[in-house]
Short mmCIF file of C-alpha atoms and ligand atoms in Angstrom, two decimals:
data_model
loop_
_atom_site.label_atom_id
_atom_site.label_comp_id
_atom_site.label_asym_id
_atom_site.label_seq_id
_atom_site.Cartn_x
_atom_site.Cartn_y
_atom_site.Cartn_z
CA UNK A 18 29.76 -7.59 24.69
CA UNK A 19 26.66 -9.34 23.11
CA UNK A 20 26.94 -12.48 21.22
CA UNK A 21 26.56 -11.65 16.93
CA UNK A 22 24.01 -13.79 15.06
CA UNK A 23 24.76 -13.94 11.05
CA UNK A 24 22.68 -13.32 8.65
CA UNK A 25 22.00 -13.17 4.70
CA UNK A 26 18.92 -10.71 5.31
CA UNK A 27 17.74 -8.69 8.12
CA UNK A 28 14.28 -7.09 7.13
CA UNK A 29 13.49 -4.01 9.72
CA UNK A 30 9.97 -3.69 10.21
CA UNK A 31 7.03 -6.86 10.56
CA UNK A 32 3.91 -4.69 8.98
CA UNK A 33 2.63 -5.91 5.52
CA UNK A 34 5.62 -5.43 3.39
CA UNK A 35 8.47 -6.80 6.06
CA UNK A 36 6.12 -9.77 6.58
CA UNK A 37 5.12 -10.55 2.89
CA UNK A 38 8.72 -10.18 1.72
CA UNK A 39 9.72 -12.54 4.46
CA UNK A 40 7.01 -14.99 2.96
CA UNK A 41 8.46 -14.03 -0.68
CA UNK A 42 12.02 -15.72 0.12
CA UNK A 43 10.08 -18.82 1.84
CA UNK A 44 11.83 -21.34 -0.75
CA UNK A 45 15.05 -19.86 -1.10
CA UNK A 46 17.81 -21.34 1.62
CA UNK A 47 18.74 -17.86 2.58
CA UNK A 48 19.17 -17.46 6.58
CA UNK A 49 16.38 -14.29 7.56
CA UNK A 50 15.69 -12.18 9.96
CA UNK A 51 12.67 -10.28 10.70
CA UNK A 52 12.75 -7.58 13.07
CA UNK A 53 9.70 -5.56 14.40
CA UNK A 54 8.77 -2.95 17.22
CA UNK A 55 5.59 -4.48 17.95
CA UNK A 56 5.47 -7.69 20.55
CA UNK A 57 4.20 -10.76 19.55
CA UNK A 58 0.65 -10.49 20.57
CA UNK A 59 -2.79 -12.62 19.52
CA UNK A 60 -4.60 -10.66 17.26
CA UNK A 61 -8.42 -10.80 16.95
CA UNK A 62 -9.42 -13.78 14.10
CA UNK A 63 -13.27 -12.46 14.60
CA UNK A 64 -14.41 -10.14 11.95
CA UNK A 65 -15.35 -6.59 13.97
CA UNK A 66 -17.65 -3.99 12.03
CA UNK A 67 -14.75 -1.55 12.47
CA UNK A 68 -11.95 -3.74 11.10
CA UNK A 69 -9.45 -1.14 8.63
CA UNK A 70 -9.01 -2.15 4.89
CA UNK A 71 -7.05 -1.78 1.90
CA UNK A 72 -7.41 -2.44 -1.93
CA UNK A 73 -5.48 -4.75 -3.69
CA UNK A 74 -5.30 -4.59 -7.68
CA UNK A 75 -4.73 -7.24 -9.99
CA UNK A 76 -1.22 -7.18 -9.89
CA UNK A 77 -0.87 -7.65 -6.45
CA UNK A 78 -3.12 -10.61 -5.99
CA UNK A 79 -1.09 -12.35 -9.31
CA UNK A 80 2.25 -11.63 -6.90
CA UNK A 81 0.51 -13.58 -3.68
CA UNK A 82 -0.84 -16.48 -6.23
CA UNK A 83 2.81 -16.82 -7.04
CA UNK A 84 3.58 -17.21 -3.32
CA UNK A 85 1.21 -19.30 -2.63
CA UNK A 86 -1.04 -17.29 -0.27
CA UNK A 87 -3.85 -16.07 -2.34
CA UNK A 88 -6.11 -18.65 -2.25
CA UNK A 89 -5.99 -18.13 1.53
CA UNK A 90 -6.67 -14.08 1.20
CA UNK A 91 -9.22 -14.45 -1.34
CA UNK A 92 -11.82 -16.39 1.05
CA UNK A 93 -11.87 -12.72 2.69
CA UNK A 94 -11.46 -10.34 -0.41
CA UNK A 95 -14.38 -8.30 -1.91
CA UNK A 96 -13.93 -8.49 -5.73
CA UNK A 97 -14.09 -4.81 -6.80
CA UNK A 98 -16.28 -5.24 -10.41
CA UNK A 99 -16.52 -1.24 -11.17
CA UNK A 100 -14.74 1.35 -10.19
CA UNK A 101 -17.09 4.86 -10.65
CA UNK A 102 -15.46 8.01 -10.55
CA UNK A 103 -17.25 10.90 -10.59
CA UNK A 104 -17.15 14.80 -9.49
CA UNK A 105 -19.43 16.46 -6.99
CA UNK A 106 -21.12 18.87 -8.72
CA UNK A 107 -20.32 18.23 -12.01
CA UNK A 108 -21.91 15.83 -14.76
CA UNK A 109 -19.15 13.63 -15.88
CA UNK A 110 -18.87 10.29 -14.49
CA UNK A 111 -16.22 7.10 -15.58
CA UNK A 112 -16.84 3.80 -15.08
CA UNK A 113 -13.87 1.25 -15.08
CA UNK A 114 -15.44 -2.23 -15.48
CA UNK A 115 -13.58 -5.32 -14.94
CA UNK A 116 -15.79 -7.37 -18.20
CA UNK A 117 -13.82 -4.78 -20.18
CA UNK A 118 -10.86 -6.43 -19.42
CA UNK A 119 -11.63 -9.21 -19.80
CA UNK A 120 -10.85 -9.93 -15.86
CA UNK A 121 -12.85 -11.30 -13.12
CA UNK A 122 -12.18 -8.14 -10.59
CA UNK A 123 -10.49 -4.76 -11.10
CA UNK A 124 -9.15 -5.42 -7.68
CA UNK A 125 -9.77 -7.06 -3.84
CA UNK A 126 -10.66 -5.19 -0.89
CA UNK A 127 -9.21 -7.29 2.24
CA UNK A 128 -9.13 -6.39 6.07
CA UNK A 129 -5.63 -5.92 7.43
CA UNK A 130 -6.69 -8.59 10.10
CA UNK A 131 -7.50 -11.20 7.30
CA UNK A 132 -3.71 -10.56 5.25
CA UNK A 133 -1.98 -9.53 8.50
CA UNK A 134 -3.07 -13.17 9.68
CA UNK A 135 -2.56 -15.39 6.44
CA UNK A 136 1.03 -13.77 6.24
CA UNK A 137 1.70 -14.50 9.87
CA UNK A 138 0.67 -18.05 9.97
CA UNK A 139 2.66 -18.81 6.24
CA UNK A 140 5.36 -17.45 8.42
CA UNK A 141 5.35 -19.62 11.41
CA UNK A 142 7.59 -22.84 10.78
CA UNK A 143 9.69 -21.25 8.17
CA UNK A 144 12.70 -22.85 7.51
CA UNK A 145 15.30 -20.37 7.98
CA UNK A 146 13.30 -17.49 9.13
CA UNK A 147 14.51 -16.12 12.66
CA UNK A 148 11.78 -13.52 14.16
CA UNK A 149 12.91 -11.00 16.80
CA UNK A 150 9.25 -9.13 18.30
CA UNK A 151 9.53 -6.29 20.35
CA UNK A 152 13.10 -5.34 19.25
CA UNK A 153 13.62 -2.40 17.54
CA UNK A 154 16.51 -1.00 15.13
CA UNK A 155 18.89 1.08 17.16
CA UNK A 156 22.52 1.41 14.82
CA UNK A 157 23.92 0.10 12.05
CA UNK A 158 27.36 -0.09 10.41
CA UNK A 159 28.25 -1.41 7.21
CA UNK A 160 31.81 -2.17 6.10
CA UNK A 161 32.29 -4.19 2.22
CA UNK A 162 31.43 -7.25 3.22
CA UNK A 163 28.51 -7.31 5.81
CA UNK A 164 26.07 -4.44 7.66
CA UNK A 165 26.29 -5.23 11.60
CA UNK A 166 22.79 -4.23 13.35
CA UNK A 167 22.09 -3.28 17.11
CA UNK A 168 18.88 -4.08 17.98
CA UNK A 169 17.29 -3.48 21.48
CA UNK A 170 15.01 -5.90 22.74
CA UNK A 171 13.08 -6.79 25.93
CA UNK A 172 15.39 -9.24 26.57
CA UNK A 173 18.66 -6.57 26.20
CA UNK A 174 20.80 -5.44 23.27
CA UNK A 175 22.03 -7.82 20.50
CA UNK A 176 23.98 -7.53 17.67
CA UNK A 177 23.05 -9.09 14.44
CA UNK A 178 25.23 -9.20 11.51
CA UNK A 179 23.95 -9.60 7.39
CA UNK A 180 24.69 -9.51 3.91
CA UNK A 181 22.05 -7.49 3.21
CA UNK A 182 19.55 -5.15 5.57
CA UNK A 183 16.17 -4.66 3.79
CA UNK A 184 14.23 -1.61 5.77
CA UNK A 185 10.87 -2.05 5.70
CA UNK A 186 10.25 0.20 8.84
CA UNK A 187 7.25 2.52 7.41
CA UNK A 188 7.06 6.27 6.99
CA UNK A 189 9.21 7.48 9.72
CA UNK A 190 11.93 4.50 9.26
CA UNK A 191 14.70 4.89 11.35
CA UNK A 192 16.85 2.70 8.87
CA UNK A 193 16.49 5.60 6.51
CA UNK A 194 17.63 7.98 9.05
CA UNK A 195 20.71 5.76 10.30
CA UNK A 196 21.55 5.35 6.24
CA UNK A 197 21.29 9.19 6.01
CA UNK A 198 19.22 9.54 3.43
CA UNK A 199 17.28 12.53 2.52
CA UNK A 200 13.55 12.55 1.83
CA UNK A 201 11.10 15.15 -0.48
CA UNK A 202 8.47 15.60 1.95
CA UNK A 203 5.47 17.31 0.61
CA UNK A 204 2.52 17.86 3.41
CA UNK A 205 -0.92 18.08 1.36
CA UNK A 206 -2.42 19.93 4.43
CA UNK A 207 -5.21 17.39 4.07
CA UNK A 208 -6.21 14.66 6.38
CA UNK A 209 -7.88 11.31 5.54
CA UNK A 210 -11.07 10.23 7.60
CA UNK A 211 -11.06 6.62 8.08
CA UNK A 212 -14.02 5.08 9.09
CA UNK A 213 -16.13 1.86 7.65
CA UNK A 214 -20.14 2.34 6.70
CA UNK A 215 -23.61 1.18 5.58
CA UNK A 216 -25.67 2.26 2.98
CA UNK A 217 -29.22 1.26 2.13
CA UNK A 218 -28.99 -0.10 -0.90
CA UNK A 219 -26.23 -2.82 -1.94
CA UNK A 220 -22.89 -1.76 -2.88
CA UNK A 221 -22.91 -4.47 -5.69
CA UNK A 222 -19.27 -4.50 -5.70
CA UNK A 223 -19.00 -1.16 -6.90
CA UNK A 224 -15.89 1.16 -5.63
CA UNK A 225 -16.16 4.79 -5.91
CA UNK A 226 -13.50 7.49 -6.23
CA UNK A 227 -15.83 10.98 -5.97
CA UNK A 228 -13.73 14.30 -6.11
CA UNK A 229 -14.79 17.09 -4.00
CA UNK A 230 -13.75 20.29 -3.63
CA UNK A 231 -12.28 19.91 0.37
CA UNK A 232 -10.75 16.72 -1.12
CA UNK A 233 -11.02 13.09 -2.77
CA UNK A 234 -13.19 10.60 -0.95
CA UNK A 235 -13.08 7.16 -1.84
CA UNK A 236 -15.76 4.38 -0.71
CA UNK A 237 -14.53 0.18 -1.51
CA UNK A 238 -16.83 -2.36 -1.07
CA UNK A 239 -16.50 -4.77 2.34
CA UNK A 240 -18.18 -7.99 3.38
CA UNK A 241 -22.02 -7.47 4.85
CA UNK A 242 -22.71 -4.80 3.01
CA UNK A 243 -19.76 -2.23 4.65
CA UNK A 244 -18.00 0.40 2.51
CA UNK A 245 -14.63 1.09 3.63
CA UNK A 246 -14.53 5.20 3.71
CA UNK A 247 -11.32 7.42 2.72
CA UNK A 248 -12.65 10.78 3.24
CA UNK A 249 -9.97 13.69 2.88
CA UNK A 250 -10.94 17.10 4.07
CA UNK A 251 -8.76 20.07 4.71
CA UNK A 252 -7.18 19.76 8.44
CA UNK A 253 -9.83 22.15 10.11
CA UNK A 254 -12.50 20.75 8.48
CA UNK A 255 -11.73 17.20 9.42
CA UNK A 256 -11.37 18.20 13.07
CA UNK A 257 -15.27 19.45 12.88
CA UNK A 258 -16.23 16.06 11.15
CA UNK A 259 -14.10 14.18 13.36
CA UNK A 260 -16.43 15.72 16.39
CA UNK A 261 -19.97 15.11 14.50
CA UNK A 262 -22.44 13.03 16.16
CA UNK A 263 -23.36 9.60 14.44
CA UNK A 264 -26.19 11.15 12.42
CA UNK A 265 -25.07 14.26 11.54
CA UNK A 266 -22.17 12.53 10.24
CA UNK A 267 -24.29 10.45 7.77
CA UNK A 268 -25.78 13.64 6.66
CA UNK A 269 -22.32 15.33 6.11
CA UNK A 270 -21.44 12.13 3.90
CA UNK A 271 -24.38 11.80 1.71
CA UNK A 272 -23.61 15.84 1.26
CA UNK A 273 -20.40 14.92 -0.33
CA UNK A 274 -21.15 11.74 -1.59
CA UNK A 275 -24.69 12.07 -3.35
CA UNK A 276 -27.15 9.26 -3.14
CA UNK A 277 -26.22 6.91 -5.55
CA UNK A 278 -26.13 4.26 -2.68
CA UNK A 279 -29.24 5.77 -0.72
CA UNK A 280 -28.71 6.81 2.70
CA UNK A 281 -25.64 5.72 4.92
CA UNK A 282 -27.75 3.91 7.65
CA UNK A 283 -24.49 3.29 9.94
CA UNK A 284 -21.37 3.92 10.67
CA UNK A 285 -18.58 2.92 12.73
CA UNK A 286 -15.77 4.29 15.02
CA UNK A 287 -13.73 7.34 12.83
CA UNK A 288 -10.33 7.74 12.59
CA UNK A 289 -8.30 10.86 11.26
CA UNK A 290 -4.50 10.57 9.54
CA UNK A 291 -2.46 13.85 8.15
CA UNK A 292 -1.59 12.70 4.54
CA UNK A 293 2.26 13.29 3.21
CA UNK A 294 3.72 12.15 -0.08
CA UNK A 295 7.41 11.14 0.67
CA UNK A 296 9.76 10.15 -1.60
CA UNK A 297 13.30 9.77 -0.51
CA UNK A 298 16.27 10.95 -2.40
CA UNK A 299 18.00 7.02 -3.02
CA UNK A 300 16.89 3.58 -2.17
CA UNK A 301 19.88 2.07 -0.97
CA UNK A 302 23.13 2.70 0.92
CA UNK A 303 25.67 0.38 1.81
CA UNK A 304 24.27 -3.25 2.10
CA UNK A 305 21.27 -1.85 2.15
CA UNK A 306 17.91 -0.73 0.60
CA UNK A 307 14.14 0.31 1.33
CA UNK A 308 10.91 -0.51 0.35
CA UNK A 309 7.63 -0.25 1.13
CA UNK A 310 6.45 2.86 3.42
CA UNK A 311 10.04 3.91 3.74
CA UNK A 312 10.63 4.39 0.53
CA UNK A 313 7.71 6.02 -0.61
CA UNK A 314 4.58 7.54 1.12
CA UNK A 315 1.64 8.38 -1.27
CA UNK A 316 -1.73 10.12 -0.73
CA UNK A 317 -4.24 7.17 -0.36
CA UNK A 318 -6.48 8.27 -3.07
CA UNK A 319 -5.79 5.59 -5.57
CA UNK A 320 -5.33 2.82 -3.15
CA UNK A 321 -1.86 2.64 -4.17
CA UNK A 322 0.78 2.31 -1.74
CA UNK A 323 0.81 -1.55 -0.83
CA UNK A 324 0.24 -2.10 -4.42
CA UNK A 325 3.58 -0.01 -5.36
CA UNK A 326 5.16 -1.87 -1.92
CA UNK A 327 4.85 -5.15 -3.53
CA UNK A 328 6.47 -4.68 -6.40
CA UNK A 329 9.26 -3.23 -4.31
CA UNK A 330 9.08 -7.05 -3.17
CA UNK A 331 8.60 -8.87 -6.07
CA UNK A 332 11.25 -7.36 -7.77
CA UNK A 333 13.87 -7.65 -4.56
CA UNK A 334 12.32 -11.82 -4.24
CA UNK A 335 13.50 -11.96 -8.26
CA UNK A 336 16.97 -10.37 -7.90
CA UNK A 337 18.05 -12.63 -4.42
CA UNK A 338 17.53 -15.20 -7.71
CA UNK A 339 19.97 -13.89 -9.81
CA UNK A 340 22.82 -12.36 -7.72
CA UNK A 341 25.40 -14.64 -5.32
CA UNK A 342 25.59 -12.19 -3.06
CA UNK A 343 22.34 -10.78 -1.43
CA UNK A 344 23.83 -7.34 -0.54
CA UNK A 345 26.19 -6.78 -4.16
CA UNK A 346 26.59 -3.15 -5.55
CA UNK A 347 25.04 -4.47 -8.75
CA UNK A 348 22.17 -6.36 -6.60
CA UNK A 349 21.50 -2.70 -5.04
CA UNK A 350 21.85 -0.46 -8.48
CA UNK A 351 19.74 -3.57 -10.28
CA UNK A 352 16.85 -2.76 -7.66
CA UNK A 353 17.19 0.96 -7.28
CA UNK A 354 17.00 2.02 -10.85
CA UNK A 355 13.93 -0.22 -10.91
CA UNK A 356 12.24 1.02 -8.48
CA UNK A 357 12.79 4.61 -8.39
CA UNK A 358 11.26 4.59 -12.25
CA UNK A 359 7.77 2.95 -11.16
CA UNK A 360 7.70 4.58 -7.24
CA UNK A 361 8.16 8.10 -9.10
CA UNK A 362 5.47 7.38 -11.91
CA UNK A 363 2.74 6.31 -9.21
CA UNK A 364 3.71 9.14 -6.96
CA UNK A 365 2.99 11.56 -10.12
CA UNK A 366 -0.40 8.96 -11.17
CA UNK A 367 -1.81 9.87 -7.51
CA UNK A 368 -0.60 13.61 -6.96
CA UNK A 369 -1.61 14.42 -10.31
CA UNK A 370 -4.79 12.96 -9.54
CA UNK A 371 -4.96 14.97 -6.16
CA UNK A 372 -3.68 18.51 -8.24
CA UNK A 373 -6.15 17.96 -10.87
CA UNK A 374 -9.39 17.29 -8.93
CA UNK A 375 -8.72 20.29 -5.92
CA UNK A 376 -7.47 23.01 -8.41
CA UNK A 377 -10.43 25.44 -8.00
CA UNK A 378 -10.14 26.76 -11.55
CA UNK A 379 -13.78 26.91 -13.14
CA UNK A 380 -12.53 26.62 -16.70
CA UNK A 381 -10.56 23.18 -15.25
CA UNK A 382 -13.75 22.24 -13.33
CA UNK A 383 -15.20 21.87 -16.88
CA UNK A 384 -12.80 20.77 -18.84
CA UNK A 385 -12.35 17.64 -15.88
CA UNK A 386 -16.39 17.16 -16.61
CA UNK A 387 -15.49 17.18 -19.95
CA UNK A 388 -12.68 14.29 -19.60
CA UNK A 389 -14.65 11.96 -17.57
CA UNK A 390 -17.44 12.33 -20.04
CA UNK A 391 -15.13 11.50 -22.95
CA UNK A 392 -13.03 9.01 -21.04
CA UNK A 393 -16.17 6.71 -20.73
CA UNK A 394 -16.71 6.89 -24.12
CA UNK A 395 -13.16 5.50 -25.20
CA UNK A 396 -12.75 1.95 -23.94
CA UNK A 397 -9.31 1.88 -25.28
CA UNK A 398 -7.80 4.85 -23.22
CA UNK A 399 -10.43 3.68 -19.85
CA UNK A 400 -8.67 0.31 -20.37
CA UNK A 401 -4.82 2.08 -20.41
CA UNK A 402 -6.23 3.75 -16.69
CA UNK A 403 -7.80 0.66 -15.24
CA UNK A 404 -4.30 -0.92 -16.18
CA UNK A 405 -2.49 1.35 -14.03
CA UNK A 406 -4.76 1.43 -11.05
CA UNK A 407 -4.67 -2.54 -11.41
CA UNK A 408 -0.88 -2.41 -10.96
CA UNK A 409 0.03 -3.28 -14.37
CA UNK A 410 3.63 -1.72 -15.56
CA UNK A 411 5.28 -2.25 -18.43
CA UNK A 412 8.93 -2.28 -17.44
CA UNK A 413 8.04 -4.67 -14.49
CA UNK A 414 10.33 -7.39 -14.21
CA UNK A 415 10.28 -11.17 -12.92
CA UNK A 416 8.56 -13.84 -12.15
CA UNK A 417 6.45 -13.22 -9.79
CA UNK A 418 4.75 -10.38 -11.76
CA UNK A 419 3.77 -13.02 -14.32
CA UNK A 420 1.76 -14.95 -10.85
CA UNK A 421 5.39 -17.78 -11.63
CA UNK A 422 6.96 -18.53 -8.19
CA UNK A 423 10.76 -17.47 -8.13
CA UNK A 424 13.24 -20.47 -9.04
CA UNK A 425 15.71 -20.61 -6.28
CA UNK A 426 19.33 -19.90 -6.95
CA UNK A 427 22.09 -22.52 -5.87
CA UNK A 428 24.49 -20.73 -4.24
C1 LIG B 529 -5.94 5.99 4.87
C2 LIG B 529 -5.09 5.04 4.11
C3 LIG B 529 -5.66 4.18 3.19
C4 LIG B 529 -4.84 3.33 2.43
N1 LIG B 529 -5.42 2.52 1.50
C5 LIG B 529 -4.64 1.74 0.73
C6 LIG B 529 -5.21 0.89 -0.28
O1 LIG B 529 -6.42 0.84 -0.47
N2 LIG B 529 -4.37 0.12 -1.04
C7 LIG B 529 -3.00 0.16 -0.86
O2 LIG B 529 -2.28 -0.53 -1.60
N3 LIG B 529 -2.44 0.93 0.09
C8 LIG B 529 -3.22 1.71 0.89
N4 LIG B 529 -2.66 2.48 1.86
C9 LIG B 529 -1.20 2.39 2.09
C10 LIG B 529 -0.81 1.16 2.91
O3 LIG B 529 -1.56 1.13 4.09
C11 LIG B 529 0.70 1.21 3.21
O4 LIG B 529 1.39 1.39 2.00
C12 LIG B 529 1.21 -0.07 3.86
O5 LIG B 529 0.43 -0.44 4.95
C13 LIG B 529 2.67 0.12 4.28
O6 LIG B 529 3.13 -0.99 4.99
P1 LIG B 529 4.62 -1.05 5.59
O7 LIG B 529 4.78 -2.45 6.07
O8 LIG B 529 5.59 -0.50 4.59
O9 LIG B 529 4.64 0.00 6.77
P2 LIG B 529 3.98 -0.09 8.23
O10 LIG B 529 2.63 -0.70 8.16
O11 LIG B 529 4.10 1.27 8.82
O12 LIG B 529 4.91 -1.11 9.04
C14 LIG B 529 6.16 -0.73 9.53
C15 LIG B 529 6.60 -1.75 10.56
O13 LIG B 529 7.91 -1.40 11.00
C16 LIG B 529 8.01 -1.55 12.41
N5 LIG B 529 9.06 -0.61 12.88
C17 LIG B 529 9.07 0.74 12.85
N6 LIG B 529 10.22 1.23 13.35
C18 LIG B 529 10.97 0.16 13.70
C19 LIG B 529 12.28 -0.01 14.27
N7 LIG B 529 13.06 1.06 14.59
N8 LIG B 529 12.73 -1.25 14.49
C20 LIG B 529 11.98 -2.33 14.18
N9 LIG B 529 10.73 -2.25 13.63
C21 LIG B 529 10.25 -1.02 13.40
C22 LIG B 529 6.63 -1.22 12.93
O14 LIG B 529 6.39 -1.88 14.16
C23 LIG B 529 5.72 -1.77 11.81
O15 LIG B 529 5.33 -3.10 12.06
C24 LIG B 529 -3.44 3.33 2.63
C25 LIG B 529 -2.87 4.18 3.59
C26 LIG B 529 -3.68 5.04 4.31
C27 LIG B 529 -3.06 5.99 5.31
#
């Protein structure tokens, strides 16, 4: 049979949150590896008008400062200044301003190229750090003292053995399957339209959250002038918009959108996702846990499901400081309970949000016109909401929530 390589970690999955935990545990002296599907392949470095993006909040970019990394993300990030949320067809509007709190940005909006690539080059030469591309999670057995993993790679089988298996393996993760965990699926029978666009008149680092009746649709500011364009539209409809031609496309979006930017003068290549919130029943198992997209999917309205995945991080980074034994019962409880409390209050934060702004009640229509109207004129409660979107908590915990690198335990 196949040789067994030991481990203290083995992370499943190599997207944003395998890779940036990976680069979390950087200056600790435990032995990881990082397993993902995809082969090692050169990814483009030029920037490409279609490029996909994601925003960042406060929090998040405090947790790369304290791992070093942000000032290499931030010579790519759009600083998000306002945030203006509005309804179509209604009067009230909110604007979230980041002078109100006293803060240079509410958020960043960086291309996954740009954070893909500063995580993958942090990554290369790290002491420690064993990566396995193109191998994929096949089994896995865990007894007290270890969790043994098959993995299948070009190459053949191995069979890797560690304290502790961290699945980071996205929305269908097959190490949630293998632990047998159960999941709350909810489909919102509404898809997201993906696609990045021009308007006439400068974004000025605005973002924009506009509530429609076929769904939210959220525009983030890019480099050259680009918005970055979640539009979500009830399946049937987004197949029709999906088969638009370029200009009748821009017509369908200043529909929804209004003019506040002028006309949308371009656009780029669309794409079209099914949205799910999924929330599975535990976080760990034997020697095991999950985080990010594995162990919770939200709707992408309020930008927040990297944001929640790295806390998932932060927190895990904090608690490989404090416990001997990277794969302890208390190590796994410590995390869950957690987790489960701030993954379960942003799923709520962004379903409510998707509940409240569809329901096609005319009474709640106005009272919702009514809210935003009042919620711009109290700074105190405006400030509690830009908080949360920001990725401020208040039973966070460690260091690298407070932007403080993790001190390394001596084991
Ligand atoms: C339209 C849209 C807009 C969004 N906008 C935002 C935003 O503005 N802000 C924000 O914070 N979040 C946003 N999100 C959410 C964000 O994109 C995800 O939360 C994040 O990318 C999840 O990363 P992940 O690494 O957990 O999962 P993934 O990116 O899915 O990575 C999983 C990795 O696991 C690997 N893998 C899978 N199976 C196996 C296996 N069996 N063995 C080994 N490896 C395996 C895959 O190759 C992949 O590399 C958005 C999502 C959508 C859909």
């Amino acid at each position: 049979m196949k040789h067994t390589k030991e481990f203290d970690i083995a992370i499943i999955g190599g997207g944003l949150v395998g890779t940036s935990l990976a680069a979390a545990l950087a200056h600790t002296d435990l032995r990881i590896a990082l397993i993902d599907a995809r082969p090692a392949s050169s990814k483009p470095t030029l920037e490409d008008y279609d490029e996909r993006s994601l925003a960042l909040g406060y929090g998040s970019a405090r947790i790369y400062q304290a791992l070093g990394l942000w000032s290499k993300i931030a010579t790519a990030a759009t600083p998000i200044q306002t945030v203006h949320v509005s309804e179509k067809g209604r009067l009230g509007v909110t604007r979230l301003n980041a002078s109100d709190l006293d803060s240079n940005a509410l958020g960043y909006v960086v291309t996954l190229r740009h954070l893909g690539s500063v995580l993958d080059s942090s990554l290369n030469h790290q002491a420690g750090l064993t990566r396995f591309q193109g191998a994929r999670l096949q089994h896995l057995e865990a007894d007290g003292e270890a969790i043994e993993i098959s993995i299948v790679t070009d190459q053949g089988p191995l069979s890797l053995r560690a304290a502790l298996l961290a699945g980071a393996d996205g929305t269908q993760s097959m190490t949630r399957t293998l632990l047998g965990i159960e999941q709350q699926d909810l489909n919102y029978q509404q898809h997201a339209i993906i696609a990045n666009v021009t308007p006439e008149l400068p974004h000025k680092n605005q973002a924009f959250e506009r509530f429609t009746p076929d769904g939210p649709l959220a525009l983030l500011p890019l480099t050259n002038n680009r918005c970055a364009l979640v539009c979500t539209q009830r399946p049937e409809d987004a197949a029709r918009t999906m088969h638009l031609s370029v200009a009748a496309f821009l017509r369908d979006l200043n529909a929804r959108f209004g003019y506040r930017l002028g006309r949308f003068v371009r656009t780029g290549k669309r794409e079209c996702y099914p949205l799910n919130l999924m929330i599975p029943e535990r976080l760990t198992g034997q020697r095991s846990l999950l985080l990010g997209n594995a162990a919770h999917t939200l709707h992408p309205v309020a930008g927040q499901g990297l944001n929640l995945a790295l806390r998932d991080v932060a927190l895990l980074a904090q608690l490989l400081t404090q416990y001997t034994d990277p794969g302890s019962p208390e190590l796994l409880t410590h995390y869950a309970t957690l987790r489960m409390r701030d993954i379960r209050a942003t799923a709520q934060y962004t379903d409510g949000l998707v509940r409240l702004f569809t329901h096609p009640s005319n009474l709640l229509g106005h009272l919702r016109g009514a809210g935003l109207i009042l919620l711009d004129r109290l700074p105190p409660m405006k400030r509690q909401i830009a908080r949360i979107g920001m990725g401020e908590r208040r039973y966070l915990y460690g260091r690298l929530f407070l932007g403080l690198p993790t001190e390394p335990l001596a084991r």
